[in-house]
mmCIF file of C-alpha atoms in Angstrom:
data_model
loop_
_atom_site.group_PDB
_atom_site.id
_atom_site.type_symbol
_atom_site.label_atom_id
_atom_site.label_comp_id
_atom_site.label_asym_id
_atom_site.label_seq_id
_atom_site.Cartn_x
_atom_site.Cartn_y
_atom_site.Cartn_z
ATOM 1 C CA MET M 1 33.114 5.138 16.177
ATOM 2 C CA ALA M 2 29.697 6.283 16.812
ATOM 3 C CA ARG M 3 29.299 7.339 13.310
ATOM 4 C CA THR M 4 30.235 3.917 12.021
ATOM 5 C CA ARG M 5 27.781 2.152 14.422
ATOM 6 C CA THR M 6 24.896 4.438 13.397
ATOM 7 C CA SER M 7 25.704 4.224 9.728
ATOM 8 C CA GLY M 8 25.308 0.446 10.061
ATOM 9 C CA ILE M 9 21.944 0.831 11.822
ATOM 10 C CA ILE M 10 20.596 3.190 9.064
ATOM 11 C CA TRP M 11 21.097 0.583 6.500
ATOM 12 C CA ILE M 12 18.554 -1.624 8.593
ATOM 13 C CA SER M 13 16.111 1.124 7.982
ATOM 14 C CA VAL M 14 16.815 1.129 4.203
ATOM 15 C CA VAL M 15 16.295 -2.612 4.110
ATOM 16 C CA LEU M 16 13.031 -2.493 5.937
ATOM 17 C CA LEU M 17 11.622 0.341 3.793
ATOM 18 C CA ALA M 18 12.576 -1.554 0.612
ATOM 19 C CA VAL M 19 10.468 -4.355 1.907
ATOM 20 C CA ALA M 20 7.609 -1.974 2.652
ATOM 21 C CA ILE M 21 7.882 -0.543 -0.737
ATOM 22 C CA THR M 22 7.622 -3.979 -2.290
ATOM 23 C CA THR M 23 4.509 -5.082 -0.397
ATOM 24 C CA SER M 24 2.855 -1.897 -1.163
ATOM 25 C CA THR M 25 3.627 -2.231 -4.866
ATOM 26 C CA LEU M 26 2.040 -5.796 -4.891
ATOM 27 C CA GLY M 27 -0.884 -4.293 -3.051
ATOM 28 C CA LEU M 28 -1.439 -1.683 -5.750
ATOM 29 C CA PHE M 29 -1.493 -4.031 -8.704
ATOM 30 C CA MET M 30 -2.544 -7.578 -7.321
ATOM 31 C CA GLU M 31 -6.038 -8.794 -6.943
ATOM 32 C CA SER M 32 -5.987 -10.870 -3.672
ATOM 33 C CA TRP M 33 -6.963 -8.234 -1.010
ATOM 34 C CA ARG M 34 -9.998 -10.528 -0.247
ATOM 35 C CA VAL M 35 -10.935 -13.865 -1.525
ATOM 36 C CA SER M 36 -13.940 -16.198 -1.425
ATOM 37 C CA ASP M 37 -14.206 -19.825 -2.585
ATOM 38 C CA GLU M 38 -18.018 -19.836 -2.534
ATOM 39 C CA PHE M 39 -20.463 -17.864 -4.491
ATOM 40 C CA VAL M 40 -23.929 -17.285 -2.796
ATOM 41 C CA GLU M 41 -26.734 -15.503 -4.891
ATOM 42 C CA LYS M 42 -30.435 -14.783 -4.147
ATOM 43 C CA ASP M 43 -33.267 -15.790 -6.287
ATOM 44 C CA TYR M 44 -36.320 -13.672 -6.877
ATOM 45 C CA ASP M 45 -37.972 -14.998 -3.664
ATOM 46 C CA GLY M 46 -34.959 -13.762 -1.727
ATOM 47 C CA GLU M 47 -33.650 -17.190 -0.995
ATOM 48 C CA GLU M 48 -29.969 -17.679 -0.961
ATOM 49 C CA SER M 49 -28.184 -20.654 -2.680
ATOM 50 C CA GLU M 50 -24.569 -21.457 -3.327
ATOM 51 C CA VAL M 51 -23.414 -21.686 -6.883
ATOM 52 C CA GLU M 52 -20.800 -24.336 -7.435
ATOM 53 C CA GLY M 53 -17.623 -24.010 -9.508
ATOM 54 C CA VAL M 54 -17.173 -20.215 -8.811
ATOM 55 C CA SER M 55 -14.555 -18.389 -6.720
ATOM 56 C CA PHE M 56 -13.766 -14.828 -6.232
ATOM 57 C CA SER M 57 -10.632 -12.626 -5.468
ATOM 58 C CA SER M 58 -10.855 -8.805 -5.216
ATOM 59 C CA GLY M 59 -8.302 -6.111 -5.439
ATOM 60 C CA LEU M 60 -8.577 -2.545 -4.736
ATOM 61 C CA ASN M 61 -9.968 -1.681 -8.031
ATOM 62 C CA ASN M 62 -11.206 -4.840 -9.684
ATOM 63 C CA LEU M 63 -12.953 -8.182 -9.201
ATOM 64 C CA VAL M 64 -11.700 -11.576 -10.545
ATOM 65 C CA MET M 65 -14.340 -14.313 -10.879
ATOM 66 C CA THR M 66 -12.962 -17.838 -11.753
ATOM 67 C CA TYR M 67 -15.306 -20.305 -13.230
ATOM 68 C CA ASP M 68 -14.521 -24.137 -13.243
ATOM 69 C CA PHE M 69 -16.859 -25.426 -15.946
ATOM 70 C CA SER M 70 -16.404 -28.979 -14.727
ATOM 71 C CA GLU M 71 -18.481 -28.051 -11.742
ATOM 72 C CA PHE M 72 -20.422 -24.793 -12.762
ATOM 73 C CA ALA M 73 -24.016 -25.439 -13.847
ATOM 74 C CA ASP M 74 -23.586 -29.086 -13.101
ATOM 75 C CA GLY M 75 -21.045 -29.357 -15.826
ATOM 76 C CA TYR M 76 -23.149 -27.974 -18.511
ATOM 77 C CA TYR M 77 -20.409 -25.880 -19.903
ATOM 78 C CA GLU M 78 -17.679 -28.552 -19.595
ATOM 79 C CA ASP M 79 -14.885 -28.277 -21.994
ATOM 80 C CA GLN M 80 -16.540 -25.476 -23.800
ATOM 81 C CA CYS M 81 -14.100 -22.509 -22.815
ATOM 82 C CA ASP M 82 -12.705 -21.219 -26.163
ATOM 83 C CA ASP M 83 -12.176 -17.953 -28.067
ATOM 84 C CA ASP M 84 -15.793 -17.499 -28.977
ATOM 85 C CA LEU M 85 -16.720 -17.554 -25.194
ATOM 86 C CA GLU M 86 -13.839 -15.074 -24.411
ATOM 87 C CA ASP M 87 -15.162 -12.655 -27.053
ATOM 88 C CA SER M 88 -18.765 -12.989 -25.919
ATOM 89 C CA ALA M 89 -17.940 -12.471 -22.236
ATOM 90 C CA SER M 90 -15.528 -9.453 -23.043
ATOM 91 C CA GLU M 91 -18.215 -7.511 -24.905
ATOM 92 C CA GLN M 92 -19.575 -6.043 -21.622
ATOM 93 C CA ARG M 93 -17.973 -2.773 -20.770
ATOM 94 C CA GLY M 94 -15.196 -3.025 -18.119
ATOM 95 C CA GLN M 95 -14.960 -6.700 -18.318
ATOM 96 C CA ASN M 96 -12.275 -8.927 -19.730
ATOM 97 C CA ALA M 97 -12.484 -12.845 -20.202
ATOM 98 C CA GLU M 98 -9.649 -15.244 -20.557
ATOM 99 C CA CYS M 99 -9.734 -19.145 -20.978
ATOM 100 C CA ILE M 100 -6.975 -20.683 -19.260
ATOM 101 C CA ASP M 101 -7.844 -24.086 -20.411
ATOM 102 C CA ASP M 102 -10.987 -25.859 -21.727
ATOM 103 C CA ASN M 103 -12.673 -25.691 -18.179
ATOM 104 C CA THR M 104 -11.165 -22.666 -16.592
ATOM 105 C CA LEU M 105 -12.621 -19.085 -17.239
ATOM 106 C CA ILE M 106 -11.075 -16.012 -15.516
ATOM 107 C CA LEU M 107 -13.505 -12.972 -15.671
ATOM 108 C CA THR M 108 -11.848 -9.685 -14.594
ATOM 109 C CA MET M 109 -14.150 -6.734 -14.091
ATOM 110 C CA GLU M 110 -13.020 -3.043 -13.349
ATOM 111 C CA LEU M 111 -15.187 -1.881 -10.378
ATOM 112 C CA SER M 112 -15.436 1.802 -11.628
ATOM 113 C CA ASP M 113 -16.773 0.726 -15.113
ATOM 114 C CA ARG M 114 -19.014 -1.866 -13.466
ATOM 115 C CA CYS M 115 -20.436 0.902 -11.125
ATOM 116 C CA GLU M 116 -21.169 3.188 -14.097
ATOM 117 C CA LEU M 117 -22.840 0.359 -15.919
ATOM 118 C CA LEU M 118 -25.107 -0.603 -12.990
ATOM 119 C CA GLU M 119 -26.029 3.063 -12.280
ATOM 120 C CA GLU M 120 -27.114 3.438 -15.843
ATOM 121 C CA ASN M 121 -29.158 0.317 -15.667
ATOM 122 C CA TYR M 122 -30.818 1.321 -12.566
ATOM 123 C CA ASP M 123 -31.715 4.698 -13.922
ATOM 124 C CA ASP M 124 -33.179 3.019 -17.019
ATOM 125 C CA ILE M 125 -35.168 0.722 -14.683
ATOM 126 C CA ILE M 126 -36.714 3.669 -12.722
ATOM 127 C CA ASP M 127 -37.454 5.710 -15.879
ATOM 128 C CA ASP M 128 -39.338 2.641 -17.536
ATOM 129 C CA GLY M 129 -41.419 2.036 -14.390
ATOM 130 C CA ASP M 130 -42.479 -1.338 -15.670
ATOM 131 C CA TYR M 131 -40.467 -3.360 -13.330
ATOM 132 C CA SER M 132 -41.578 -4.772 -9.941
ATOM 133 C CA SER M 133 -40.495 -3.128 -6.650
ATOM 134 C CA GLU M 134 -38.606 -6.167 -5.647
ATOM 135 C CA TYR M 135 -36.565 -6.274 -8.895
ATOM 136 C CA GLU M 136 -35.874 -2.413 -8.522
ATOM 137 C CA GLU M 137 -34.530 -2.995 -4.893
ATOM 138 C CA GLU M 138 -32.432 -5.877 -5.998
ATOM 139 C CA THR M 139 -30.825 -3.803 -8.754
ATOM 140 C CA LYS M 140 -30.276 -0.993 -6.363
ATOM 141 C CA ASP M 141 -28.610 -3.193 -3.914
ATOM 142 C CA GLU M 142 -26.228 -4.658 -6.604
ATOM 143 C CA ARG M 143 -25.439 -1.121 -7.687
ATOM 144 C CA ASP M 144 -24.682 0.025 -4.251
ATOM 145 C CA GLY M 145 -22.590 -2.967 -3.424
ATOM 146 C CA VAL M 146 -20.456 -2.458 -6.533
ATOM 147 C CA CYS M 147 -20.089 1.351 -6.190
ATOM 148 C CA GLN M 148 -19.300 1.144 -2.524
ATOM 149 C CA SER M 149 -16.531 -1.471 -3.156
ATOM 150 C CA GLU M 150 -15.304 0.933 -5.825
ATOM 151 C CA SER M 151 -15.307 3.852 -3.493
ATOM 152 C CA ALA M 152 -13.512 1.872 -0.797
ATOM 153 C CA GLY M 153 -10.878 0.795 -3.334
ATOM 154 C CA THR M 154 -10.286 4.344 -4.575
ATOM 155 C CA THR M 155 -9.788 5.692 -1.076
ATOM 156 C CA GLY M 156 -7.279 2.716 -0.351
ATOM 157 C CA THR M 157 -5.496 3.324 -3.539
ATOM 158 C CA ILE M 158 -4.895 7.046 -2.892
ATOM 159 C CA LEU M 159 -3.580 6.478 0.539
ATOM 160 C CA LEU M 160 -1.422 3.631 -0.566
ATOM 161 C CA TRP M 161 0.064 5.580 -3.472
ATOM 162 C CA ILE M 162 0.908 8.489 -1.060
ATOM 163 C CA GLY M 163 2.511 5.816 1.384
ATOM 164 C CA PHE M 164 4.306 4.365 -1.511
ATOM 165 C CA GLY M 165 5.825 7.676 -2.533
ATOM 166 C CA THR M 166 6.748 8.832 0.903
ATOM 167 C CA ALA M 167 8.430 5.440 1.645
ATOM 168 C CA ILE M 168 10.681 5.901 -1.462
ATOM 169 C CA THR M 169 11.384 9.433 -0.198
ATOM 170 C CA SER M 170 12.382 8.103 3.181
ATOM 171 C CA MET M 171 14.626 5.306 1.729
ATOM 172 C CA ILE M 172 16.359 8.027 -0.352
ATOM 173 C CA ILE M 173 16.929 10.172 2.664
ATOM 174 C CA CYS M 174 18.175 7.226 4.672
ATOM 175 C CA VAL M 175 20.625 6.222 2.038
ATOM 176 C CA ILE M 176 22.064 9.791 1.928
ATOM 177 C CA SER M 177 22.410 9.930 5.691
ATOM 178 C CA ALA M 178 24.365 6.659 5.737
ATOM 179 C CA PHE M 179 27.133 8.514 3.960
ATOM 180 C CA VAL M 180 26.541 12.109 5.231
ATOM 181 C CA ALA M 181 26.050 10.964 8.774
ATOM 182 C CA HIS M 182 24.033 14.109 9.569
ATOM 183 C CA SER M 183 21.663 13.819 12.538
ATOM 184 C CA GLY M 184 19.129 16.194 10.893
ATOM 185 C CA VAL M 185 19.082 14.129 7.662
ATOM 186 C CA ARG M 186 18.359 11.009 9.627
ATOM 187 C CA LEU M 187 15.703 12.482 11.877
ATOM 188 C CA SER M 188 13.924 13.708 8.591
ATOM 189 C CA GLY M 189 14.170 10.234 7.119
ATOM 190 C CA GLY M 190 12.733 8.707 10.189
ATOM 191 C CA PHE M 191 9.813 11.031 10.343
ATOM 192 C CA VAL M 192 8.968 10.446 6.665
ATOM 193 C CA GLY M 193 9.304 6.684 7.139
ATOM 194 C CA ILE M 194 6.865 6.639 10.007
ATOM 195 C CA THR M 195 4.365 8.756 8.115
ATOM 196 C CA SER M 196 4.645 6.295 5.186
ATOM 197 C CA GLY M 197 3.995 3.274 7.370
ATOM 198 C CA LEU M 198 0.957 4.987 8.987
ATOM 199 C CA LEU M 199 -0.447 5.777 5.495
ATOM 200 C CA MET M 200 0.046 2.227 4.347
ATOM 201 C CA CYS M 201 -1.603 0.856 7.500
ATOM 202 C CA ALA M 202 -4.506 3.548 7.052
ATOM 203 C CA SER M 203 -5.021 2.492 3.486
ATOM 204 C CA THR M 204 -5.916 -1.188 4.601
ATOM 205 C CA ILE M 205 -7.994 -0.221 7.524
ATOM 206 C CA LEU M 206 -10.202 2.335 5.728
ATOM 207 C CA TRP M 207 -10.640 0.084 2.777
ATOM 208 C CA LEU M 208 -11.983 -2.681 5.078
ATOM 209 C CA ILE M 209 -14.178 -0.223 6.944
ATOM 210 C CA LEU M 210 -15.732 1.284 3.749
ATOM 211 C CA LEU M 211 -16.428 -2.118 2.186
ATOM 212 C CA PRO M 212 -20.318 -2.459 1.685
ATOM 213 C CA ASP M 213 -22.573 -4.291 4.073
ATOM 214 C CA GLU M 214 -22.838 -8.011 3.767
ATOM 215 C CA LYS M 215 -26.468 -7.817 2.555
ATOM 216 C CA ILE M 216 -25.440 -5.769 -0.563
ATOM 217 C CA ASP M 217 -21.954 -7.015 -1.120
ATOM 218 C CA LEU M 218 -20.594 -8.492 -4.420
ATOM 219 C CA ASN M 219 -20.983 -11.791 -2.908
ATOM 220 C CA GLN M 220 -23.089 -12.961 -0.013
ATOM 221 C CA GLY M 221 -20.693 -15.715 0.764
ATOM 222 C CA GLU M 222 -17.968 -15.423 3.277
ATOM 223 C CA TRP M 223 -14.873 -13.418 2.429
ATOM 224 C CA ASP M 224 -11.420 -14.004 3.661
ATOM 225 C CA LEU M 225 -8.595 -11.419 3.829
ATOM 226 C CA GLY M 226 -6.104 -12.131 1.162
ATOM 227 C CA VAL M 227 -2.357 -12.183 0.955
ATOM 228 C CA ASN M 228 -1.937 -8.602 -0.505
ATOM 229 C CA PHE M 229 -3.993 -7.182 2.364
ATOM 230 C CA ILE M 230 -1.884 -8.895 4.968
ATOM 231 C CA LEU M 231 1.415 -7.991 3.191
ATOM 232 C CA THR M 232 0.391 -4.317 2.842
ATOM 233 C CA LEU M 233 -0.459 -4.101 6.425
ATOM 234 C CA VAL M 234 2.916 -5.822 7.437
ATOM 235 C CA GLY M 235 4.776 -3.492 4.948
ATOM 236 C CA GLY M 236 3.223 -0.513 6.776
ATOM 237 C CA PHE M 237 4.346 -1.806 10.173
ATOM 238 C CA LEU M 238 7.909 -2.357 8.840
ATOM 239 C CA ALA M 239 7.959 1.236 7.559
ATOM 240 C CA VAL M 240 7.121 2.471 10.949
ATOM 241 C CA VAL M 241 9.907 0.392 12.395
ATOM 242 C CA ALA M 242 12.292 1.689 9.919
ATOM 243 C CA GLY M 243 11.430 5.176 10.737
ATOM 244 C CA VAL M 244 11.853 4.684 14.508
ATOM 245 C CA ILE M 245 15.347 3.165 13.849
ATOM 246 C CA ALA M 246 16.283 6.154 11.717
ATOM 247 C CA LEU M 247 15.262 8.455 14.487
ATOM 248 C CA VAL M 248 17.273 6.565 17.104
ATOM 249 C CA ALA M 249 20.197 6.692 14.748
ATOM 250 C CA GLY M 250 19.796 10.279 14.339
ATOM 251 C CA ARG M 251 19.886 11.011 17.848
ATOM 252 C CA LYS M 252 22.741 8.828 18.849
ATOM 253 C CA GLY M 253 25.040 9.363 15.848
ATOM 254 C CA GLY M 254 25.907 11.815 13.224
ATOM 255 C CA GLY M 255 26.952 15.287 13.770
ATOM 256 C CA ASN M 256 25.750 18.860 13.095
ATOM 257 C CA PHE M 257 28.983 20.686 12.652
ATOM 258 C CA ASN M 258 27.199 24.007 12.670
ATOM 259 C CA SER M 259 26.623 23.635 16.494
ATOM 260 C CA PRO M 260 29.027 25.326 19.133
ATOM 261 C CA MET M 261 29.544 21.939 20.778
ATOM 262 C CA GLN M 262 30.593 20.231 17.689
ATOM 263 C CA GLN M 263 32.869 23.150 16.711
ATOM 264 C CA GLN M 264 34.602 22.901 20.162
ATOM 265 C CA GLN M 265 35.139 19.245 19.615
ATOM 266 C CA TYR M 266 36.616 19.796 16.312
ATOM 267 C CA PHE M 267 39.066 22.365 17.289
ATOM 268 C CA GLN M 268 39.841 20.948 20.598
ATOM 269 C CA PRO M 269 42.972 18.914 19.418
ATOM 270 C CA GLN M 270 44.687 22.184 18.552
ATOM 271 C CA GLN M 271 44.775 23.434 22.148
ATOM 272 C CA PRO M 272 47.939 21.387 23.299
ATOM 273 C CA LEU M 273 49.756 23.139 20.511
ATOM 274 C CA TYR M 274 49.131 26.529 22.009
ATOM 275 C CA GLN M 275 49.990 25.232 25.509
ATOM 276 C CA ASP M 276 53.347 23.879 24.284
ATOM 277 C CA GLN M 277 54.071 27.265 22.695
ATOM 278 C CA THR M 278 53.535 29.105 25.968
ATOM 279 C CA GLN M 279 55.989 26.681 27.500
ATOM 280 C CA TYR M 280 58.893 27.784 25.431
ATOM 281 C CA TYR M 281 58.051 31.538 25.454
ATOM 282 C CA GLN M 282 60.439 33.459 27.740
ATOM 283 C CA LYS M 283 60.225 36.975 28.901
ATOM 284 C CA PRO M 284 62.829 39.266 27.395
ATOM 285 C CA ASP M 285 65.788 40.289 29.388
ATOM 286 C CA PRO M 286 65.814 43.966 30.793
ATOM 287 C CA TYR M 287 68.476 45.031 28.435
ATOM 288 C CA GLN M 288 66.392 43.896 25.503
ATOM 289 C CA GLN M 289 63.367 45.820 26.397
ATOM 290 C CA TRP M 290 64.672 49.160 25.173
#
């Protein structure tokens, strides 16, 4: 009976781990770790101004800018999003442009390629020596902001991939333990599940800590945490819960038949048979002993 109850409990761990794997997959490939509905830029005098018609969403490794040409630049580019504009905007390295309709342009930039490009531009500016110190400082801040975002995303991606792999491993172990009902297998699945959840949570927290300072960030406007950040954090928590459930199931149910206690319980039903045999055994009569 204990084995049946704990086998049912272990399936809860499997379901929670499946949810955690799904959320981590979305976190790895979607671009909504943080979002912003406003674009704030600085002019050469250092004054900030908001640009209408531009919104941002950022993933671990890329940045997506959405332009609404009906509002951007006071509607100067309204109804002008076409194939020629796509080709022109996609010429820059690490950048891809797509027109959703006549007024909506989505610009996707890979942070690693963008970081390399800005590093090359900054080196060229320093080598030329013909630019003002203010322009050099502005270019340096732009480079540092993109490169720090790229570094934060790389760190988060590595941890999240490891957490993703360990979550799959834990789920496989838990599925096996549901049929084998071995306490050692369930305990192993529990420890691996907790590890995967901690790695997922660590990927979100470290990514958030390593993001650049607001002064040199990709956008000086306010950022909000996106859906994928929250889902990944929740998925990590669910993986930890799944691991704890597997540990509890491993301690309460499942047997290790190599232990002396389990062997004693396994062979105990045979004892009455030997007792019954002793009851029917009679000492031989004296004349039969010789």
